[in-house]
CSV table of C-alpha atoms and ligand atoms in Angstrom, one decimal:
chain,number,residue,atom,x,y,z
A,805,UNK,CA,-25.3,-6.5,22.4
A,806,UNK,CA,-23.7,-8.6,20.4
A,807,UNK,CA,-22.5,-6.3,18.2
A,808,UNK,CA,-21.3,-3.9,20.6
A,809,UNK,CA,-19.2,-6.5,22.3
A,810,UNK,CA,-17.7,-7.9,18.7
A,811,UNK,CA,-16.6,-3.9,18.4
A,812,UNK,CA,-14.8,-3.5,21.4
A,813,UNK,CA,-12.9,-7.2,20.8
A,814,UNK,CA,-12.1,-6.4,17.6
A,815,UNK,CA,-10.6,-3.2,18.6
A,816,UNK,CA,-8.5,-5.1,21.1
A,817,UNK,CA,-7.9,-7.9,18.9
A,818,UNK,CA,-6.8,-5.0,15.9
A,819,UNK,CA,-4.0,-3.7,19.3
A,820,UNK,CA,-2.5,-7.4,19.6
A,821,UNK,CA,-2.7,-7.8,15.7
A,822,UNK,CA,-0.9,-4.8,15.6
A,823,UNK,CA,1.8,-5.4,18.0
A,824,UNK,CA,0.6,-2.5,20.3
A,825,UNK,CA,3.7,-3.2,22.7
A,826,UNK,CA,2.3,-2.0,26.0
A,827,UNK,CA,-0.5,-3.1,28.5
A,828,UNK,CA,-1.4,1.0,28.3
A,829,UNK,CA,-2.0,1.1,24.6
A,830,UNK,CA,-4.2,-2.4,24.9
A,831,UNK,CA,-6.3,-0.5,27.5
A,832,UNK,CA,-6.1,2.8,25.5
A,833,UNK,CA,-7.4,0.3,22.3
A,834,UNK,CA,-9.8,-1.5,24.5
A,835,UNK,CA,-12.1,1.6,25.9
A,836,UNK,CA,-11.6,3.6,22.9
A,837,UNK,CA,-13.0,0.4,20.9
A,838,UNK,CA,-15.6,1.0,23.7
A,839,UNK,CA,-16.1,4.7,22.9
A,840,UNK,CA,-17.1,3.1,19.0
A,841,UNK,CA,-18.8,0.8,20.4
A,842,UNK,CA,-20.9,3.7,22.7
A,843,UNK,CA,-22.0,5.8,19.6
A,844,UNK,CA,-22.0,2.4,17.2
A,845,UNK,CA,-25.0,1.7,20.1
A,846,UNK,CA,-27.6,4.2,19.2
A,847,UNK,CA,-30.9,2.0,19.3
A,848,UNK,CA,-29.2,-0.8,21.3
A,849,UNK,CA,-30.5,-1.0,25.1
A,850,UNK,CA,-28.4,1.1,27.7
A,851,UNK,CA,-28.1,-1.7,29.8
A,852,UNK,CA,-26.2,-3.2,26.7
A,853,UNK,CA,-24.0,-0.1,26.0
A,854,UNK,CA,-23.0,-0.5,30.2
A,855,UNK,CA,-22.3,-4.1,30.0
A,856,UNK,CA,-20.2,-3.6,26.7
A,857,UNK,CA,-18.3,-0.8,28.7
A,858,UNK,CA,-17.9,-2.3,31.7
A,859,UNK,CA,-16.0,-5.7,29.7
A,860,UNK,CA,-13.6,-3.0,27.6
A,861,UNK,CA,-12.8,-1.9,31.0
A,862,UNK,CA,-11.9,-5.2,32.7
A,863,UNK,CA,-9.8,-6.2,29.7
A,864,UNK,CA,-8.3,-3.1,30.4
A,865,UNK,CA,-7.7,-3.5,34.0
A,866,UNK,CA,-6.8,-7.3,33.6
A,867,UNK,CA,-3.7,-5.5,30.9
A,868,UNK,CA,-2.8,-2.8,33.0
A,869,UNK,CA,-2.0,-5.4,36.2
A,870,UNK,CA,0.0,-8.0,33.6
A,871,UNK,CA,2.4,-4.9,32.9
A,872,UNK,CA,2.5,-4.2,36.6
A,873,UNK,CA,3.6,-7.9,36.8
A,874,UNK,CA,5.7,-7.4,34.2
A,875,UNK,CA,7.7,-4.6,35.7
A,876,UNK,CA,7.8,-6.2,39.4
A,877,UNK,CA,9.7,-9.3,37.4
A,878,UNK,CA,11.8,-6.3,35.8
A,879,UNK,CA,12.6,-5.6,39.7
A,880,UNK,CA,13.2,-8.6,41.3
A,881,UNK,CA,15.8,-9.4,38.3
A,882,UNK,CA,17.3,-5.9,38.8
A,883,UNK,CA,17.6,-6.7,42.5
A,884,UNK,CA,19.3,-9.9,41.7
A,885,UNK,CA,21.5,-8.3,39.4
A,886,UNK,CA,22.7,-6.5,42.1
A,887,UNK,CA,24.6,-9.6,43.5
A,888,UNK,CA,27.0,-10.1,40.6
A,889,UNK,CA,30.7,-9.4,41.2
A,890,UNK,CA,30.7,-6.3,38.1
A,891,UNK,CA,28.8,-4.7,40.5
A,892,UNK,CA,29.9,-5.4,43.9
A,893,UNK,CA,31.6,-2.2,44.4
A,894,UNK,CA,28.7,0.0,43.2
A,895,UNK,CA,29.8,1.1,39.8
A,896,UNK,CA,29.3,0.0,36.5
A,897,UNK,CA,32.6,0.4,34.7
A,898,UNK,CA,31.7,0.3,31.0
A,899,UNK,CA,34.3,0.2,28.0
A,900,UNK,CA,33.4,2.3,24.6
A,901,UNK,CA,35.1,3.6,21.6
A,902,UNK,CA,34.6,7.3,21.1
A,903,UNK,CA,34.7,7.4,17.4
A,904,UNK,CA,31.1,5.8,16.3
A,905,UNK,CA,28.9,8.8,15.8
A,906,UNK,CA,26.2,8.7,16.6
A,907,UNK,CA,26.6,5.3,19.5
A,908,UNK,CA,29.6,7.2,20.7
A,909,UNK,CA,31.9,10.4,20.4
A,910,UNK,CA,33.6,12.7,22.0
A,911,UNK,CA,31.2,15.4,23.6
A,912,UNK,CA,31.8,19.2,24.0
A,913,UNK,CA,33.4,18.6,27.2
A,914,UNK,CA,35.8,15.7,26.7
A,915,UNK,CA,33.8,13.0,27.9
A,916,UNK,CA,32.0,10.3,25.8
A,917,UNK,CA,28.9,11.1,25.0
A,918,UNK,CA,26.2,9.6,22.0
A,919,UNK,CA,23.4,7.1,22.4
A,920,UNK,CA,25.2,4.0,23.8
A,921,UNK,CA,26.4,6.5,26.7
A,922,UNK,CA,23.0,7.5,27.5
A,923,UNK,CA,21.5,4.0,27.3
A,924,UNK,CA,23.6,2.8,29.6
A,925,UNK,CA,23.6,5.9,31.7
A,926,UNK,CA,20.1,5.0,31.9
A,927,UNK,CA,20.6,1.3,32.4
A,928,UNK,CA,23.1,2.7,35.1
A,929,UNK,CA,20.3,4.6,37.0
A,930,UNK,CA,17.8,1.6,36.3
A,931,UNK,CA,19.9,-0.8,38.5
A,932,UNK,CA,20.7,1.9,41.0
A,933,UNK,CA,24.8,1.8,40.3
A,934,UNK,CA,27.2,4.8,39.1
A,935,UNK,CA,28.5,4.7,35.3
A,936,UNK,CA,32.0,4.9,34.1
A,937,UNK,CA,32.7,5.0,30.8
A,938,UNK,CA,36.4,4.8,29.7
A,939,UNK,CA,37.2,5.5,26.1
A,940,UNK,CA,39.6,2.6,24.1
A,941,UNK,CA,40.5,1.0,21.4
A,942,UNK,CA,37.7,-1.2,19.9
A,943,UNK,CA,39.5,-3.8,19.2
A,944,UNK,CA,40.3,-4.4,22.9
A,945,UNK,CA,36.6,-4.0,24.2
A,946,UNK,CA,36.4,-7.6,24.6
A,947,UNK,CA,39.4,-9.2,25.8
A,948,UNK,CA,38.8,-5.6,28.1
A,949,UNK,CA,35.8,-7.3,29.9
A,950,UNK,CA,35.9,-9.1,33.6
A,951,UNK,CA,39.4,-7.2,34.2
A,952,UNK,CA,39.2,-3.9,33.3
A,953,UNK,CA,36.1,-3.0,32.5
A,954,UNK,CA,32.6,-4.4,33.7
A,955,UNK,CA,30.5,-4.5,30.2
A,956,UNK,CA,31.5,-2.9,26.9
A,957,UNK,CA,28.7,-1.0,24.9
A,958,UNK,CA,30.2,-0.1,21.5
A,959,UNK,CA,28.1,-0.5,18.7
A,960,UNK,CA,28.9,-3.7,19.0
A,961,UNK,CA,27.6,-6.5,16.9
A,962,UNK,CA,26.5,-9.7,18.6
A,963,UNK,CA,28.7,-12.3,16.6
A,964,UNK,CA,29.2,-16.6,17.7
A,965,UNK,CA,32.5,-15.7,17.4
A,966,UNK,CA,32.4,-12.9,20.2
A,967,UNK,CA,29.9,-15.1,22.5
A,968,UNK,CA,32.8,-17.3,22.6
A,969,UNK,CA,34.4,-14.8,24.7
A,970,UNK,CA,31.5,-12.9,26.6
A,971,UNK,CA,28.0,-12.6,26.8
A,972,UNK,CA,25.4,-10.5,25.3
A,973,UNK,CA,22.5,-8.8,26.7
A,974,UNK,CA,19.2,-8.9,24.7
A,975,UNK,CA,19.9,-6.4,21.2
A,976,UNK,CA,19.0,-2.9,21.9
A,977,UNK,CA,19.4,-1.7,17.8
A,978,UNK,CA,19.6,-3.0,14.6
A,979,UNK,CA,22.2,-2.3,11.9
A,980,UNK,CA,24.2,-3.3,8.9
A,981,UNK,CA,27.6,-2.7,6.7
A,982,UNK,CA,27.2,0.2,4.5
A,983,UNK,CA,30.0,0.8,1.9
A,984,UNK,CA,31.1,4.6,1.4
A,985,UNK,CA,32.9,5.3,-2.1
A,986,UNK,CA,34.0,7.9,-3.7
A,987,UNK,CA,30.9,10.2,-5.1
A,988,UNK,CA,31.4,9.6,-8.8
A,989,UNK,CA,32.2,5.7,-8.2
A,990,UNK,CA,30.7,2.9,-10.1
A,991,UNK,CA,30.6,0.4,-7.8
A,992,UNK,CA,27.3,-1.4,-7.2
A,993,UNK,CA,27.0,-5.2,-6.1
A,994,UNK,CA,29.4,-7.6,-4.1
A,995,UNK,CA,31.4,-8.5,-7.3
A,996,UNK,CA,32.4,-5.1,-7.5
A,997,UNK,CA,34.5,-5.5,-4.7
A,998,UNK,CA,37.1,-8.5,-5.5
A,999,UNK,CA,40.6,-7.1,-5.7
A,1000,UNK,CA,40.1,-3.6,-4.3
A,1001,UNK,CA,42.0,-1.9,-1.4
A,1002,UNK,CA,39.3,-1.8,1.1
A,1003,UNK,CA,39.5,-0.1,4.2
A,1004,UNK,CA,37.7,-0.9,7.6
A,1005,UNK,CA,38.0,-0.6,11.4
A,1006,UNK,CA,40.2,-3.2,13.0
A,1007,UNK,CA,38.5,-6.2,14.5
A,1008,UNK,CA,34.9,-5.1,13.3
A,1009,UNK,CA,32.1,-6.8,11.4
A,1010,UNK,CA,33.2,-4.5,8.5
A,1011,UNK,CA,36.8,-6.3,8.9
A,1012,UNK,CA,35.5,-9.4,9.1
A,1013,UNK,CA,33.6,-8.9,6.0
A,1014,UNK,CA,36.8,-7.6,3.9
A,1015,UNK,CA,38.7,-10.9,5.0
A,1016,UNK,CA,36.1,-12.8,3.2
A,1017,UNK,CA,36.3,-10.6,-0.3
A,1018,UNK,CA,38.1,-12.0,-3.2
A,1019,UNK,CA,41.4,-10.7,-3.9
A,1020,UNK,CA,40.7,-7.6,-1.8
A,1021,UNK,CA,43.5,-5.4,-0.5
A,1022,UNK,CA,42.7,-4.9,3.2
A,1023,UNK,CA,43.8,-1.6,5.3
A,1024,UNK,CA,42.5,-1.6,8.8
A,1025,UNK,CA,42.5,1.3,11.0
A,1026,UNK,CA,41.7,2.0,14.7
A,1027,UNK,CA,39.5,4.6,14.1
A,1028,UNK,CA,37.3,4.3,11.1
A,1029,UNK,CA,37.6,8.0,10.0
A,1030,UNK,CA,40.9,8.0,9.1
A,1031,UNK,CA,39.6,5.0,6.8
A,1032,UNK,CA,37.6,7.4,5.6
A,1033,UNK,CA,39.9,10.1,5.1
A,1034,UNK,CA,42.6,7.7,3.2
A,1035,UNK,CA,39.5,7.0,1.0
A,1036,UNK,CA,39.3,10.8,0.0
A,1037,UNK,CA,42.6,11.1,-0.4
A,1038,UNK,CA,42.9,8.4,-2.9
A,1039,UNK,CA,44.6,5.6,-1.5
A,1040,UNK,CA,41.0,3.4,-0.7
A,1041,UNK,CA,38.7,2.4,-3.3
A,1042,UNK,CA,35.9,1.8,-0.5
A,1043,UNK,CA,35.2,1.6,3.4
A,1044,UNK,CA,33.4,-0.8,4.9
A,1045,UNK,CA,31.8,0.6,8.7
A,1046,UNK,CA,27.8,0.7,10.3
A,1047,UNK,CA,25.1,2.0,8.1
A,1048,UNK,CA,24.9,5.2,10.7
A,1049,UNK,CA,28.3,6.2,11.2
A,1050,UNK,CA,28.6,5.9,7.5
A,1051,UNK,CA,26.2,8.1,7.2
A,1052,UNK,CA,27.2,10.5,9.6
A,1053,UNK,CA,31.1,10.6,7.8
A,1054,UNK,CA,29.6,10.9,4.1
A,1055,UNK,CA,27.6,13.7,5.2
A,1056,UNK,CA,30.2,15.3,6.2
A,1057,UNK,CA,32.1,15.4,2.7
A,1058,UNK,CA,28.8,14.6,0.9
A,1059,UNK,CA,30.5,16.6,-2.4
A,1060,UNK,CA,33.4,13.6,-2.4
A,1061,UNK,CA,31.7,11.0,-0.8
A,1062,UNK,CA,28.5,8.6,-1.1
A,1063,UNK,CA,27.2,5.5,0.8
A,1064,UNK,CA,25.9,2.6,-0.2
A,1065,UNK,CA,23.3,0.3,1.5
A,1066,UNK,CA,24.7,-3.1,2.4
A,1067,UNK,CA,21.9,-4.7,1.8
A,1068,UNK,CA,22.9,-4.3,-2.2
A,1069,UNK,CA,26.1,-6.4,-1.4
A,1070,UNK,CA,23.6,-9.1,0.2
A,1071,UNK,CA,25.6,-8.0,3.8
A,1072,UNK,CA,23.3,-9.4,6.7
A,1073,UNK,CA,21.6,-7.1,9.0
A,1074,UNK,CA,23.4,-7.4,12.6
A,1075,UNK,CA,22.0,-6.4,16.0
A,1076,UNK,CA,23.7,-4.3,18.4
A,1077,UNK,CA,24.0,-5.6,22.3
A,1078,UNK,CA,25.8,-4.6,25.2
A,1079,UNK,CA,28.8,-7.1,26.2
A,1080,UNK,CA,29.5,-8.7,29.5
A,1081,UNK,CA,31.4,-11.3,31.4
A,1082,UNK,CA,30.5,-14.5,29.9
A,1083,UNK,CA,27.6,-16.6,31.6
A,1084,UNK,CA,27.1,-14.1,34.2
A,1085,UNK,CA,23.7,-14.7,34.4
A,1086,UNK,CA,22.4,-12.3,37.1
A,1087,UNK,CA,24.0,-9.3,35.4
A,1088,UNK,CA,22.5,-10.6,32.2
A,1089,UNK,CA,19.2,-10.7,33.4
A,1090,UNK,CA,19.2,-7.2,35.2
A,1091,UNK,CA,20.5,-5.7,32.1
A,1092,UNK,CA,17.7,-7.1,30.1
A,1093,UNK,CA,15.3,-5.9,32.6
A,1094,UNK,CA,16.6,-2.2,32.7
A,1095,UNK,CA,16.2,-2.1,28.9
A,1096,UNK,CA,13.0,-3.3,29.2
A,1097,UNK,CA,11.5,-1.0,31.2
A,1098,UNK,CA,13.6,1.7,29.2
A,1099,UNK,CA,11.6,0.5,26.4
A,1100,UNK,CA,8.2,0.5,28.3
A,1101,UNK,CA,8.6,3.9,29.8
A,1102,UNK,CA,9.7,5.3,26.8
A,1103,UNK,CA,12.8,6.7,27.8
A,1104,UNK,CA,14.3,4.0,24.7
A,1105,UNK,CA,12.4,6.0,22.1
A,1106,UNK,CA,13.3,9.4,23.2
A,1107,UNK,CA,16.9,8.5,23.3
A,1108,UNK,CA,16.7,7.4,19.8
A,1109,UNK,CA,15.4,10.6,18.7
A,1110,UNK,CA,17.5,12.9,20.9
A,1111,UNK,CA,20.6,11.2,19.5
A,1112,UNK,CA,19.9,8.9,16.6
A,1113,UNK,CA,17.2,11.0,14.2
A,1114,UNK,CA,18.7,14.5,15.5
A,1115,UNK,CA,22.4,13.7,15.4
A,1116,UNK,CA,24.0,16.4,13.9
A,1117,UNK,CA,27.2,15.9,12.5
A,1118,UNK,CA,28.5,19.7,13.2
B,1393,LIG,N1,29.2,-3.1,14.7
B,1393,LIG,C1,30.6,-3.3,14.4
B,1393,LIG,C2,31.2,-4.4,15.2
B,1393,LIG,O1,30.6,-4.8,16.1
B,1393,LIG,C3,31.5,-2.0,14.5
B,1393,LIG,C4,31.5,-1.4,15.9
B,1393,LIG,C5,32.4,-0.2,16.1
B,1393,LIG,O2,33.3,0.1,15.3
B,1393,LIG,N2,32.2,0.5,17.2
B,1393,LIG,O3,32.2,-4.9,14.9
């Protein structure tokens, strides 16, 4: 008996050692640890194998109820939510920038479209409020909040310098600098980088980064692929932008072009979150709680692959 029971713990135990995320795949570890434990039992007393079940399957239910608690917290902080001033009139106006494949771009029809647009579509439909996403400059997405737009979601990059100005729900994606060179460049580490002409997007962490390399030249744009473009026609040395989009533009002109992990230019890895008024709380905490349960019912993961893994830059 013993050893059945150690069987099915240590099947649960190997789920929470693993950072299985949900109460489902707990239970899922804990009766098929008692499956094991059933055919492990040949010679052990039935009465064993039953009591040995029977525990796997009240650790199961006991899981199964702390995610229904789980998700009725989830509710009552989207219900709350619903009491903040951004959403008073029903809608969730939401500020983007259209050119940060594959976050956010312009879709067949016109419209923005990419995986921030669907998260927040999502998010949207969570707290039971329309979505309207207008397209603008990045560099205005923040000063853009509490007046003309409710929340931004940008691929933006939660910085102390930004939660000055707003707040930021919990990061939905992580990311960092990549630099994109030409193909037959031989530039490798940070040092490479004092005194070139390095171009970025204006007001991002990419900019940010330029104004703190030695002797560089800096050319900001307001859409990153024209940074790109000036780079292929000769007049950059590098671009600095997000590992993704990065990789989305380079594949484009993969013949000319190659990018290069940040992480050799010791860049820190940054998180993306989704910008709001500053200390509103309530609209904070239903955000977090629509994302949460986006990422328990696994509509998170299938967005990532829909737009994320599959992006195709054509
Ligand atoms: N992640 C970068 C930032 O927050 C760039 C975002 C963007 O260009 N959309 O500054």
């Amino acid at each position: 008996m013993k050893k059945v029971l150690a069987l099915v713990l240590s099947g649960i135990m190997a789920c929470s050692l693993a950072g299985c995320g949900s109460a489902a795949e707990t239970g899922e570890a804990a009766s098929s640890a008692a499956n094991a434990a059933v055919s492990e039992a040949a010679g052990v007393s039935a009465s064993d194998v039953k009591a040995a079940a029977d525990t796997a399957s009240s650790v199961a239910g006991e899981a199964m109820s702390a995610a229904g608690e789980v998700s009725s917290d989830a509710q009552s902080a989207i219900t709350a939510a619903l009491s903040s001033s951004a959403l008073s009139d029903g809608t969730l106006t939401v500020g983007t920038n259209a050119a940060f494949p594959p976050f956010e771009y312009i879709g067949d029809d016109g419209n923005p479209d990419g995986f921030d647009i669907a998260l927040i579509n999502a998010i949207g439909e969570k707290l039971g409020v329309k979505v309207e996403v207008q397209d603008m400059e990045f560099d205005s997405l923040v000063t853009s909040i509490g007046n003309k737009i409710d929340v931004a979601i940008a691929g933006m990059t939660v910085t102390d310098e930004r939660k000055q100005q707003v707040s930021f729900s919990d990061p939905y994606y992580e990311a960092v600098q990549y630099v994109i060179v030409p193909a037959d460049s031989t530039i490798a580490t940070a040092d490479d980088l004092k005194g070139l002409k390095l171009g970025c997007q204006l007001g991002t962490t990419g900019n940010f980064i330029i104004d703190e390399i030695d002797g560089a030249t800096e050319q900001t744009y307001d859409k990153a692929i024209d940074a790109v473009n000036d780079l292929i026609n000769g007049k950059l040395d590098a671009v600095i932008i997000d590992k993704n989009p990065a990789e989305v533009f380079v594949s484009k002109y993969s013949d000319k072009l190659k990018a290069i992990d940040g992480k050799d230019f010791d860049f820190d890895t940054e998180d993306y979150a989704i910008a709001m008024p500053k200390d509103d709380t309530v609209l904070q905490l239903g955000v977090n709680a629509a994302l949460e349960l986006l990422k328990t019912d696994g509509t998170y993961d299938k967005l990532v692959e829909q737009y994320i893994a599959n992006y195709s830059a054509d």
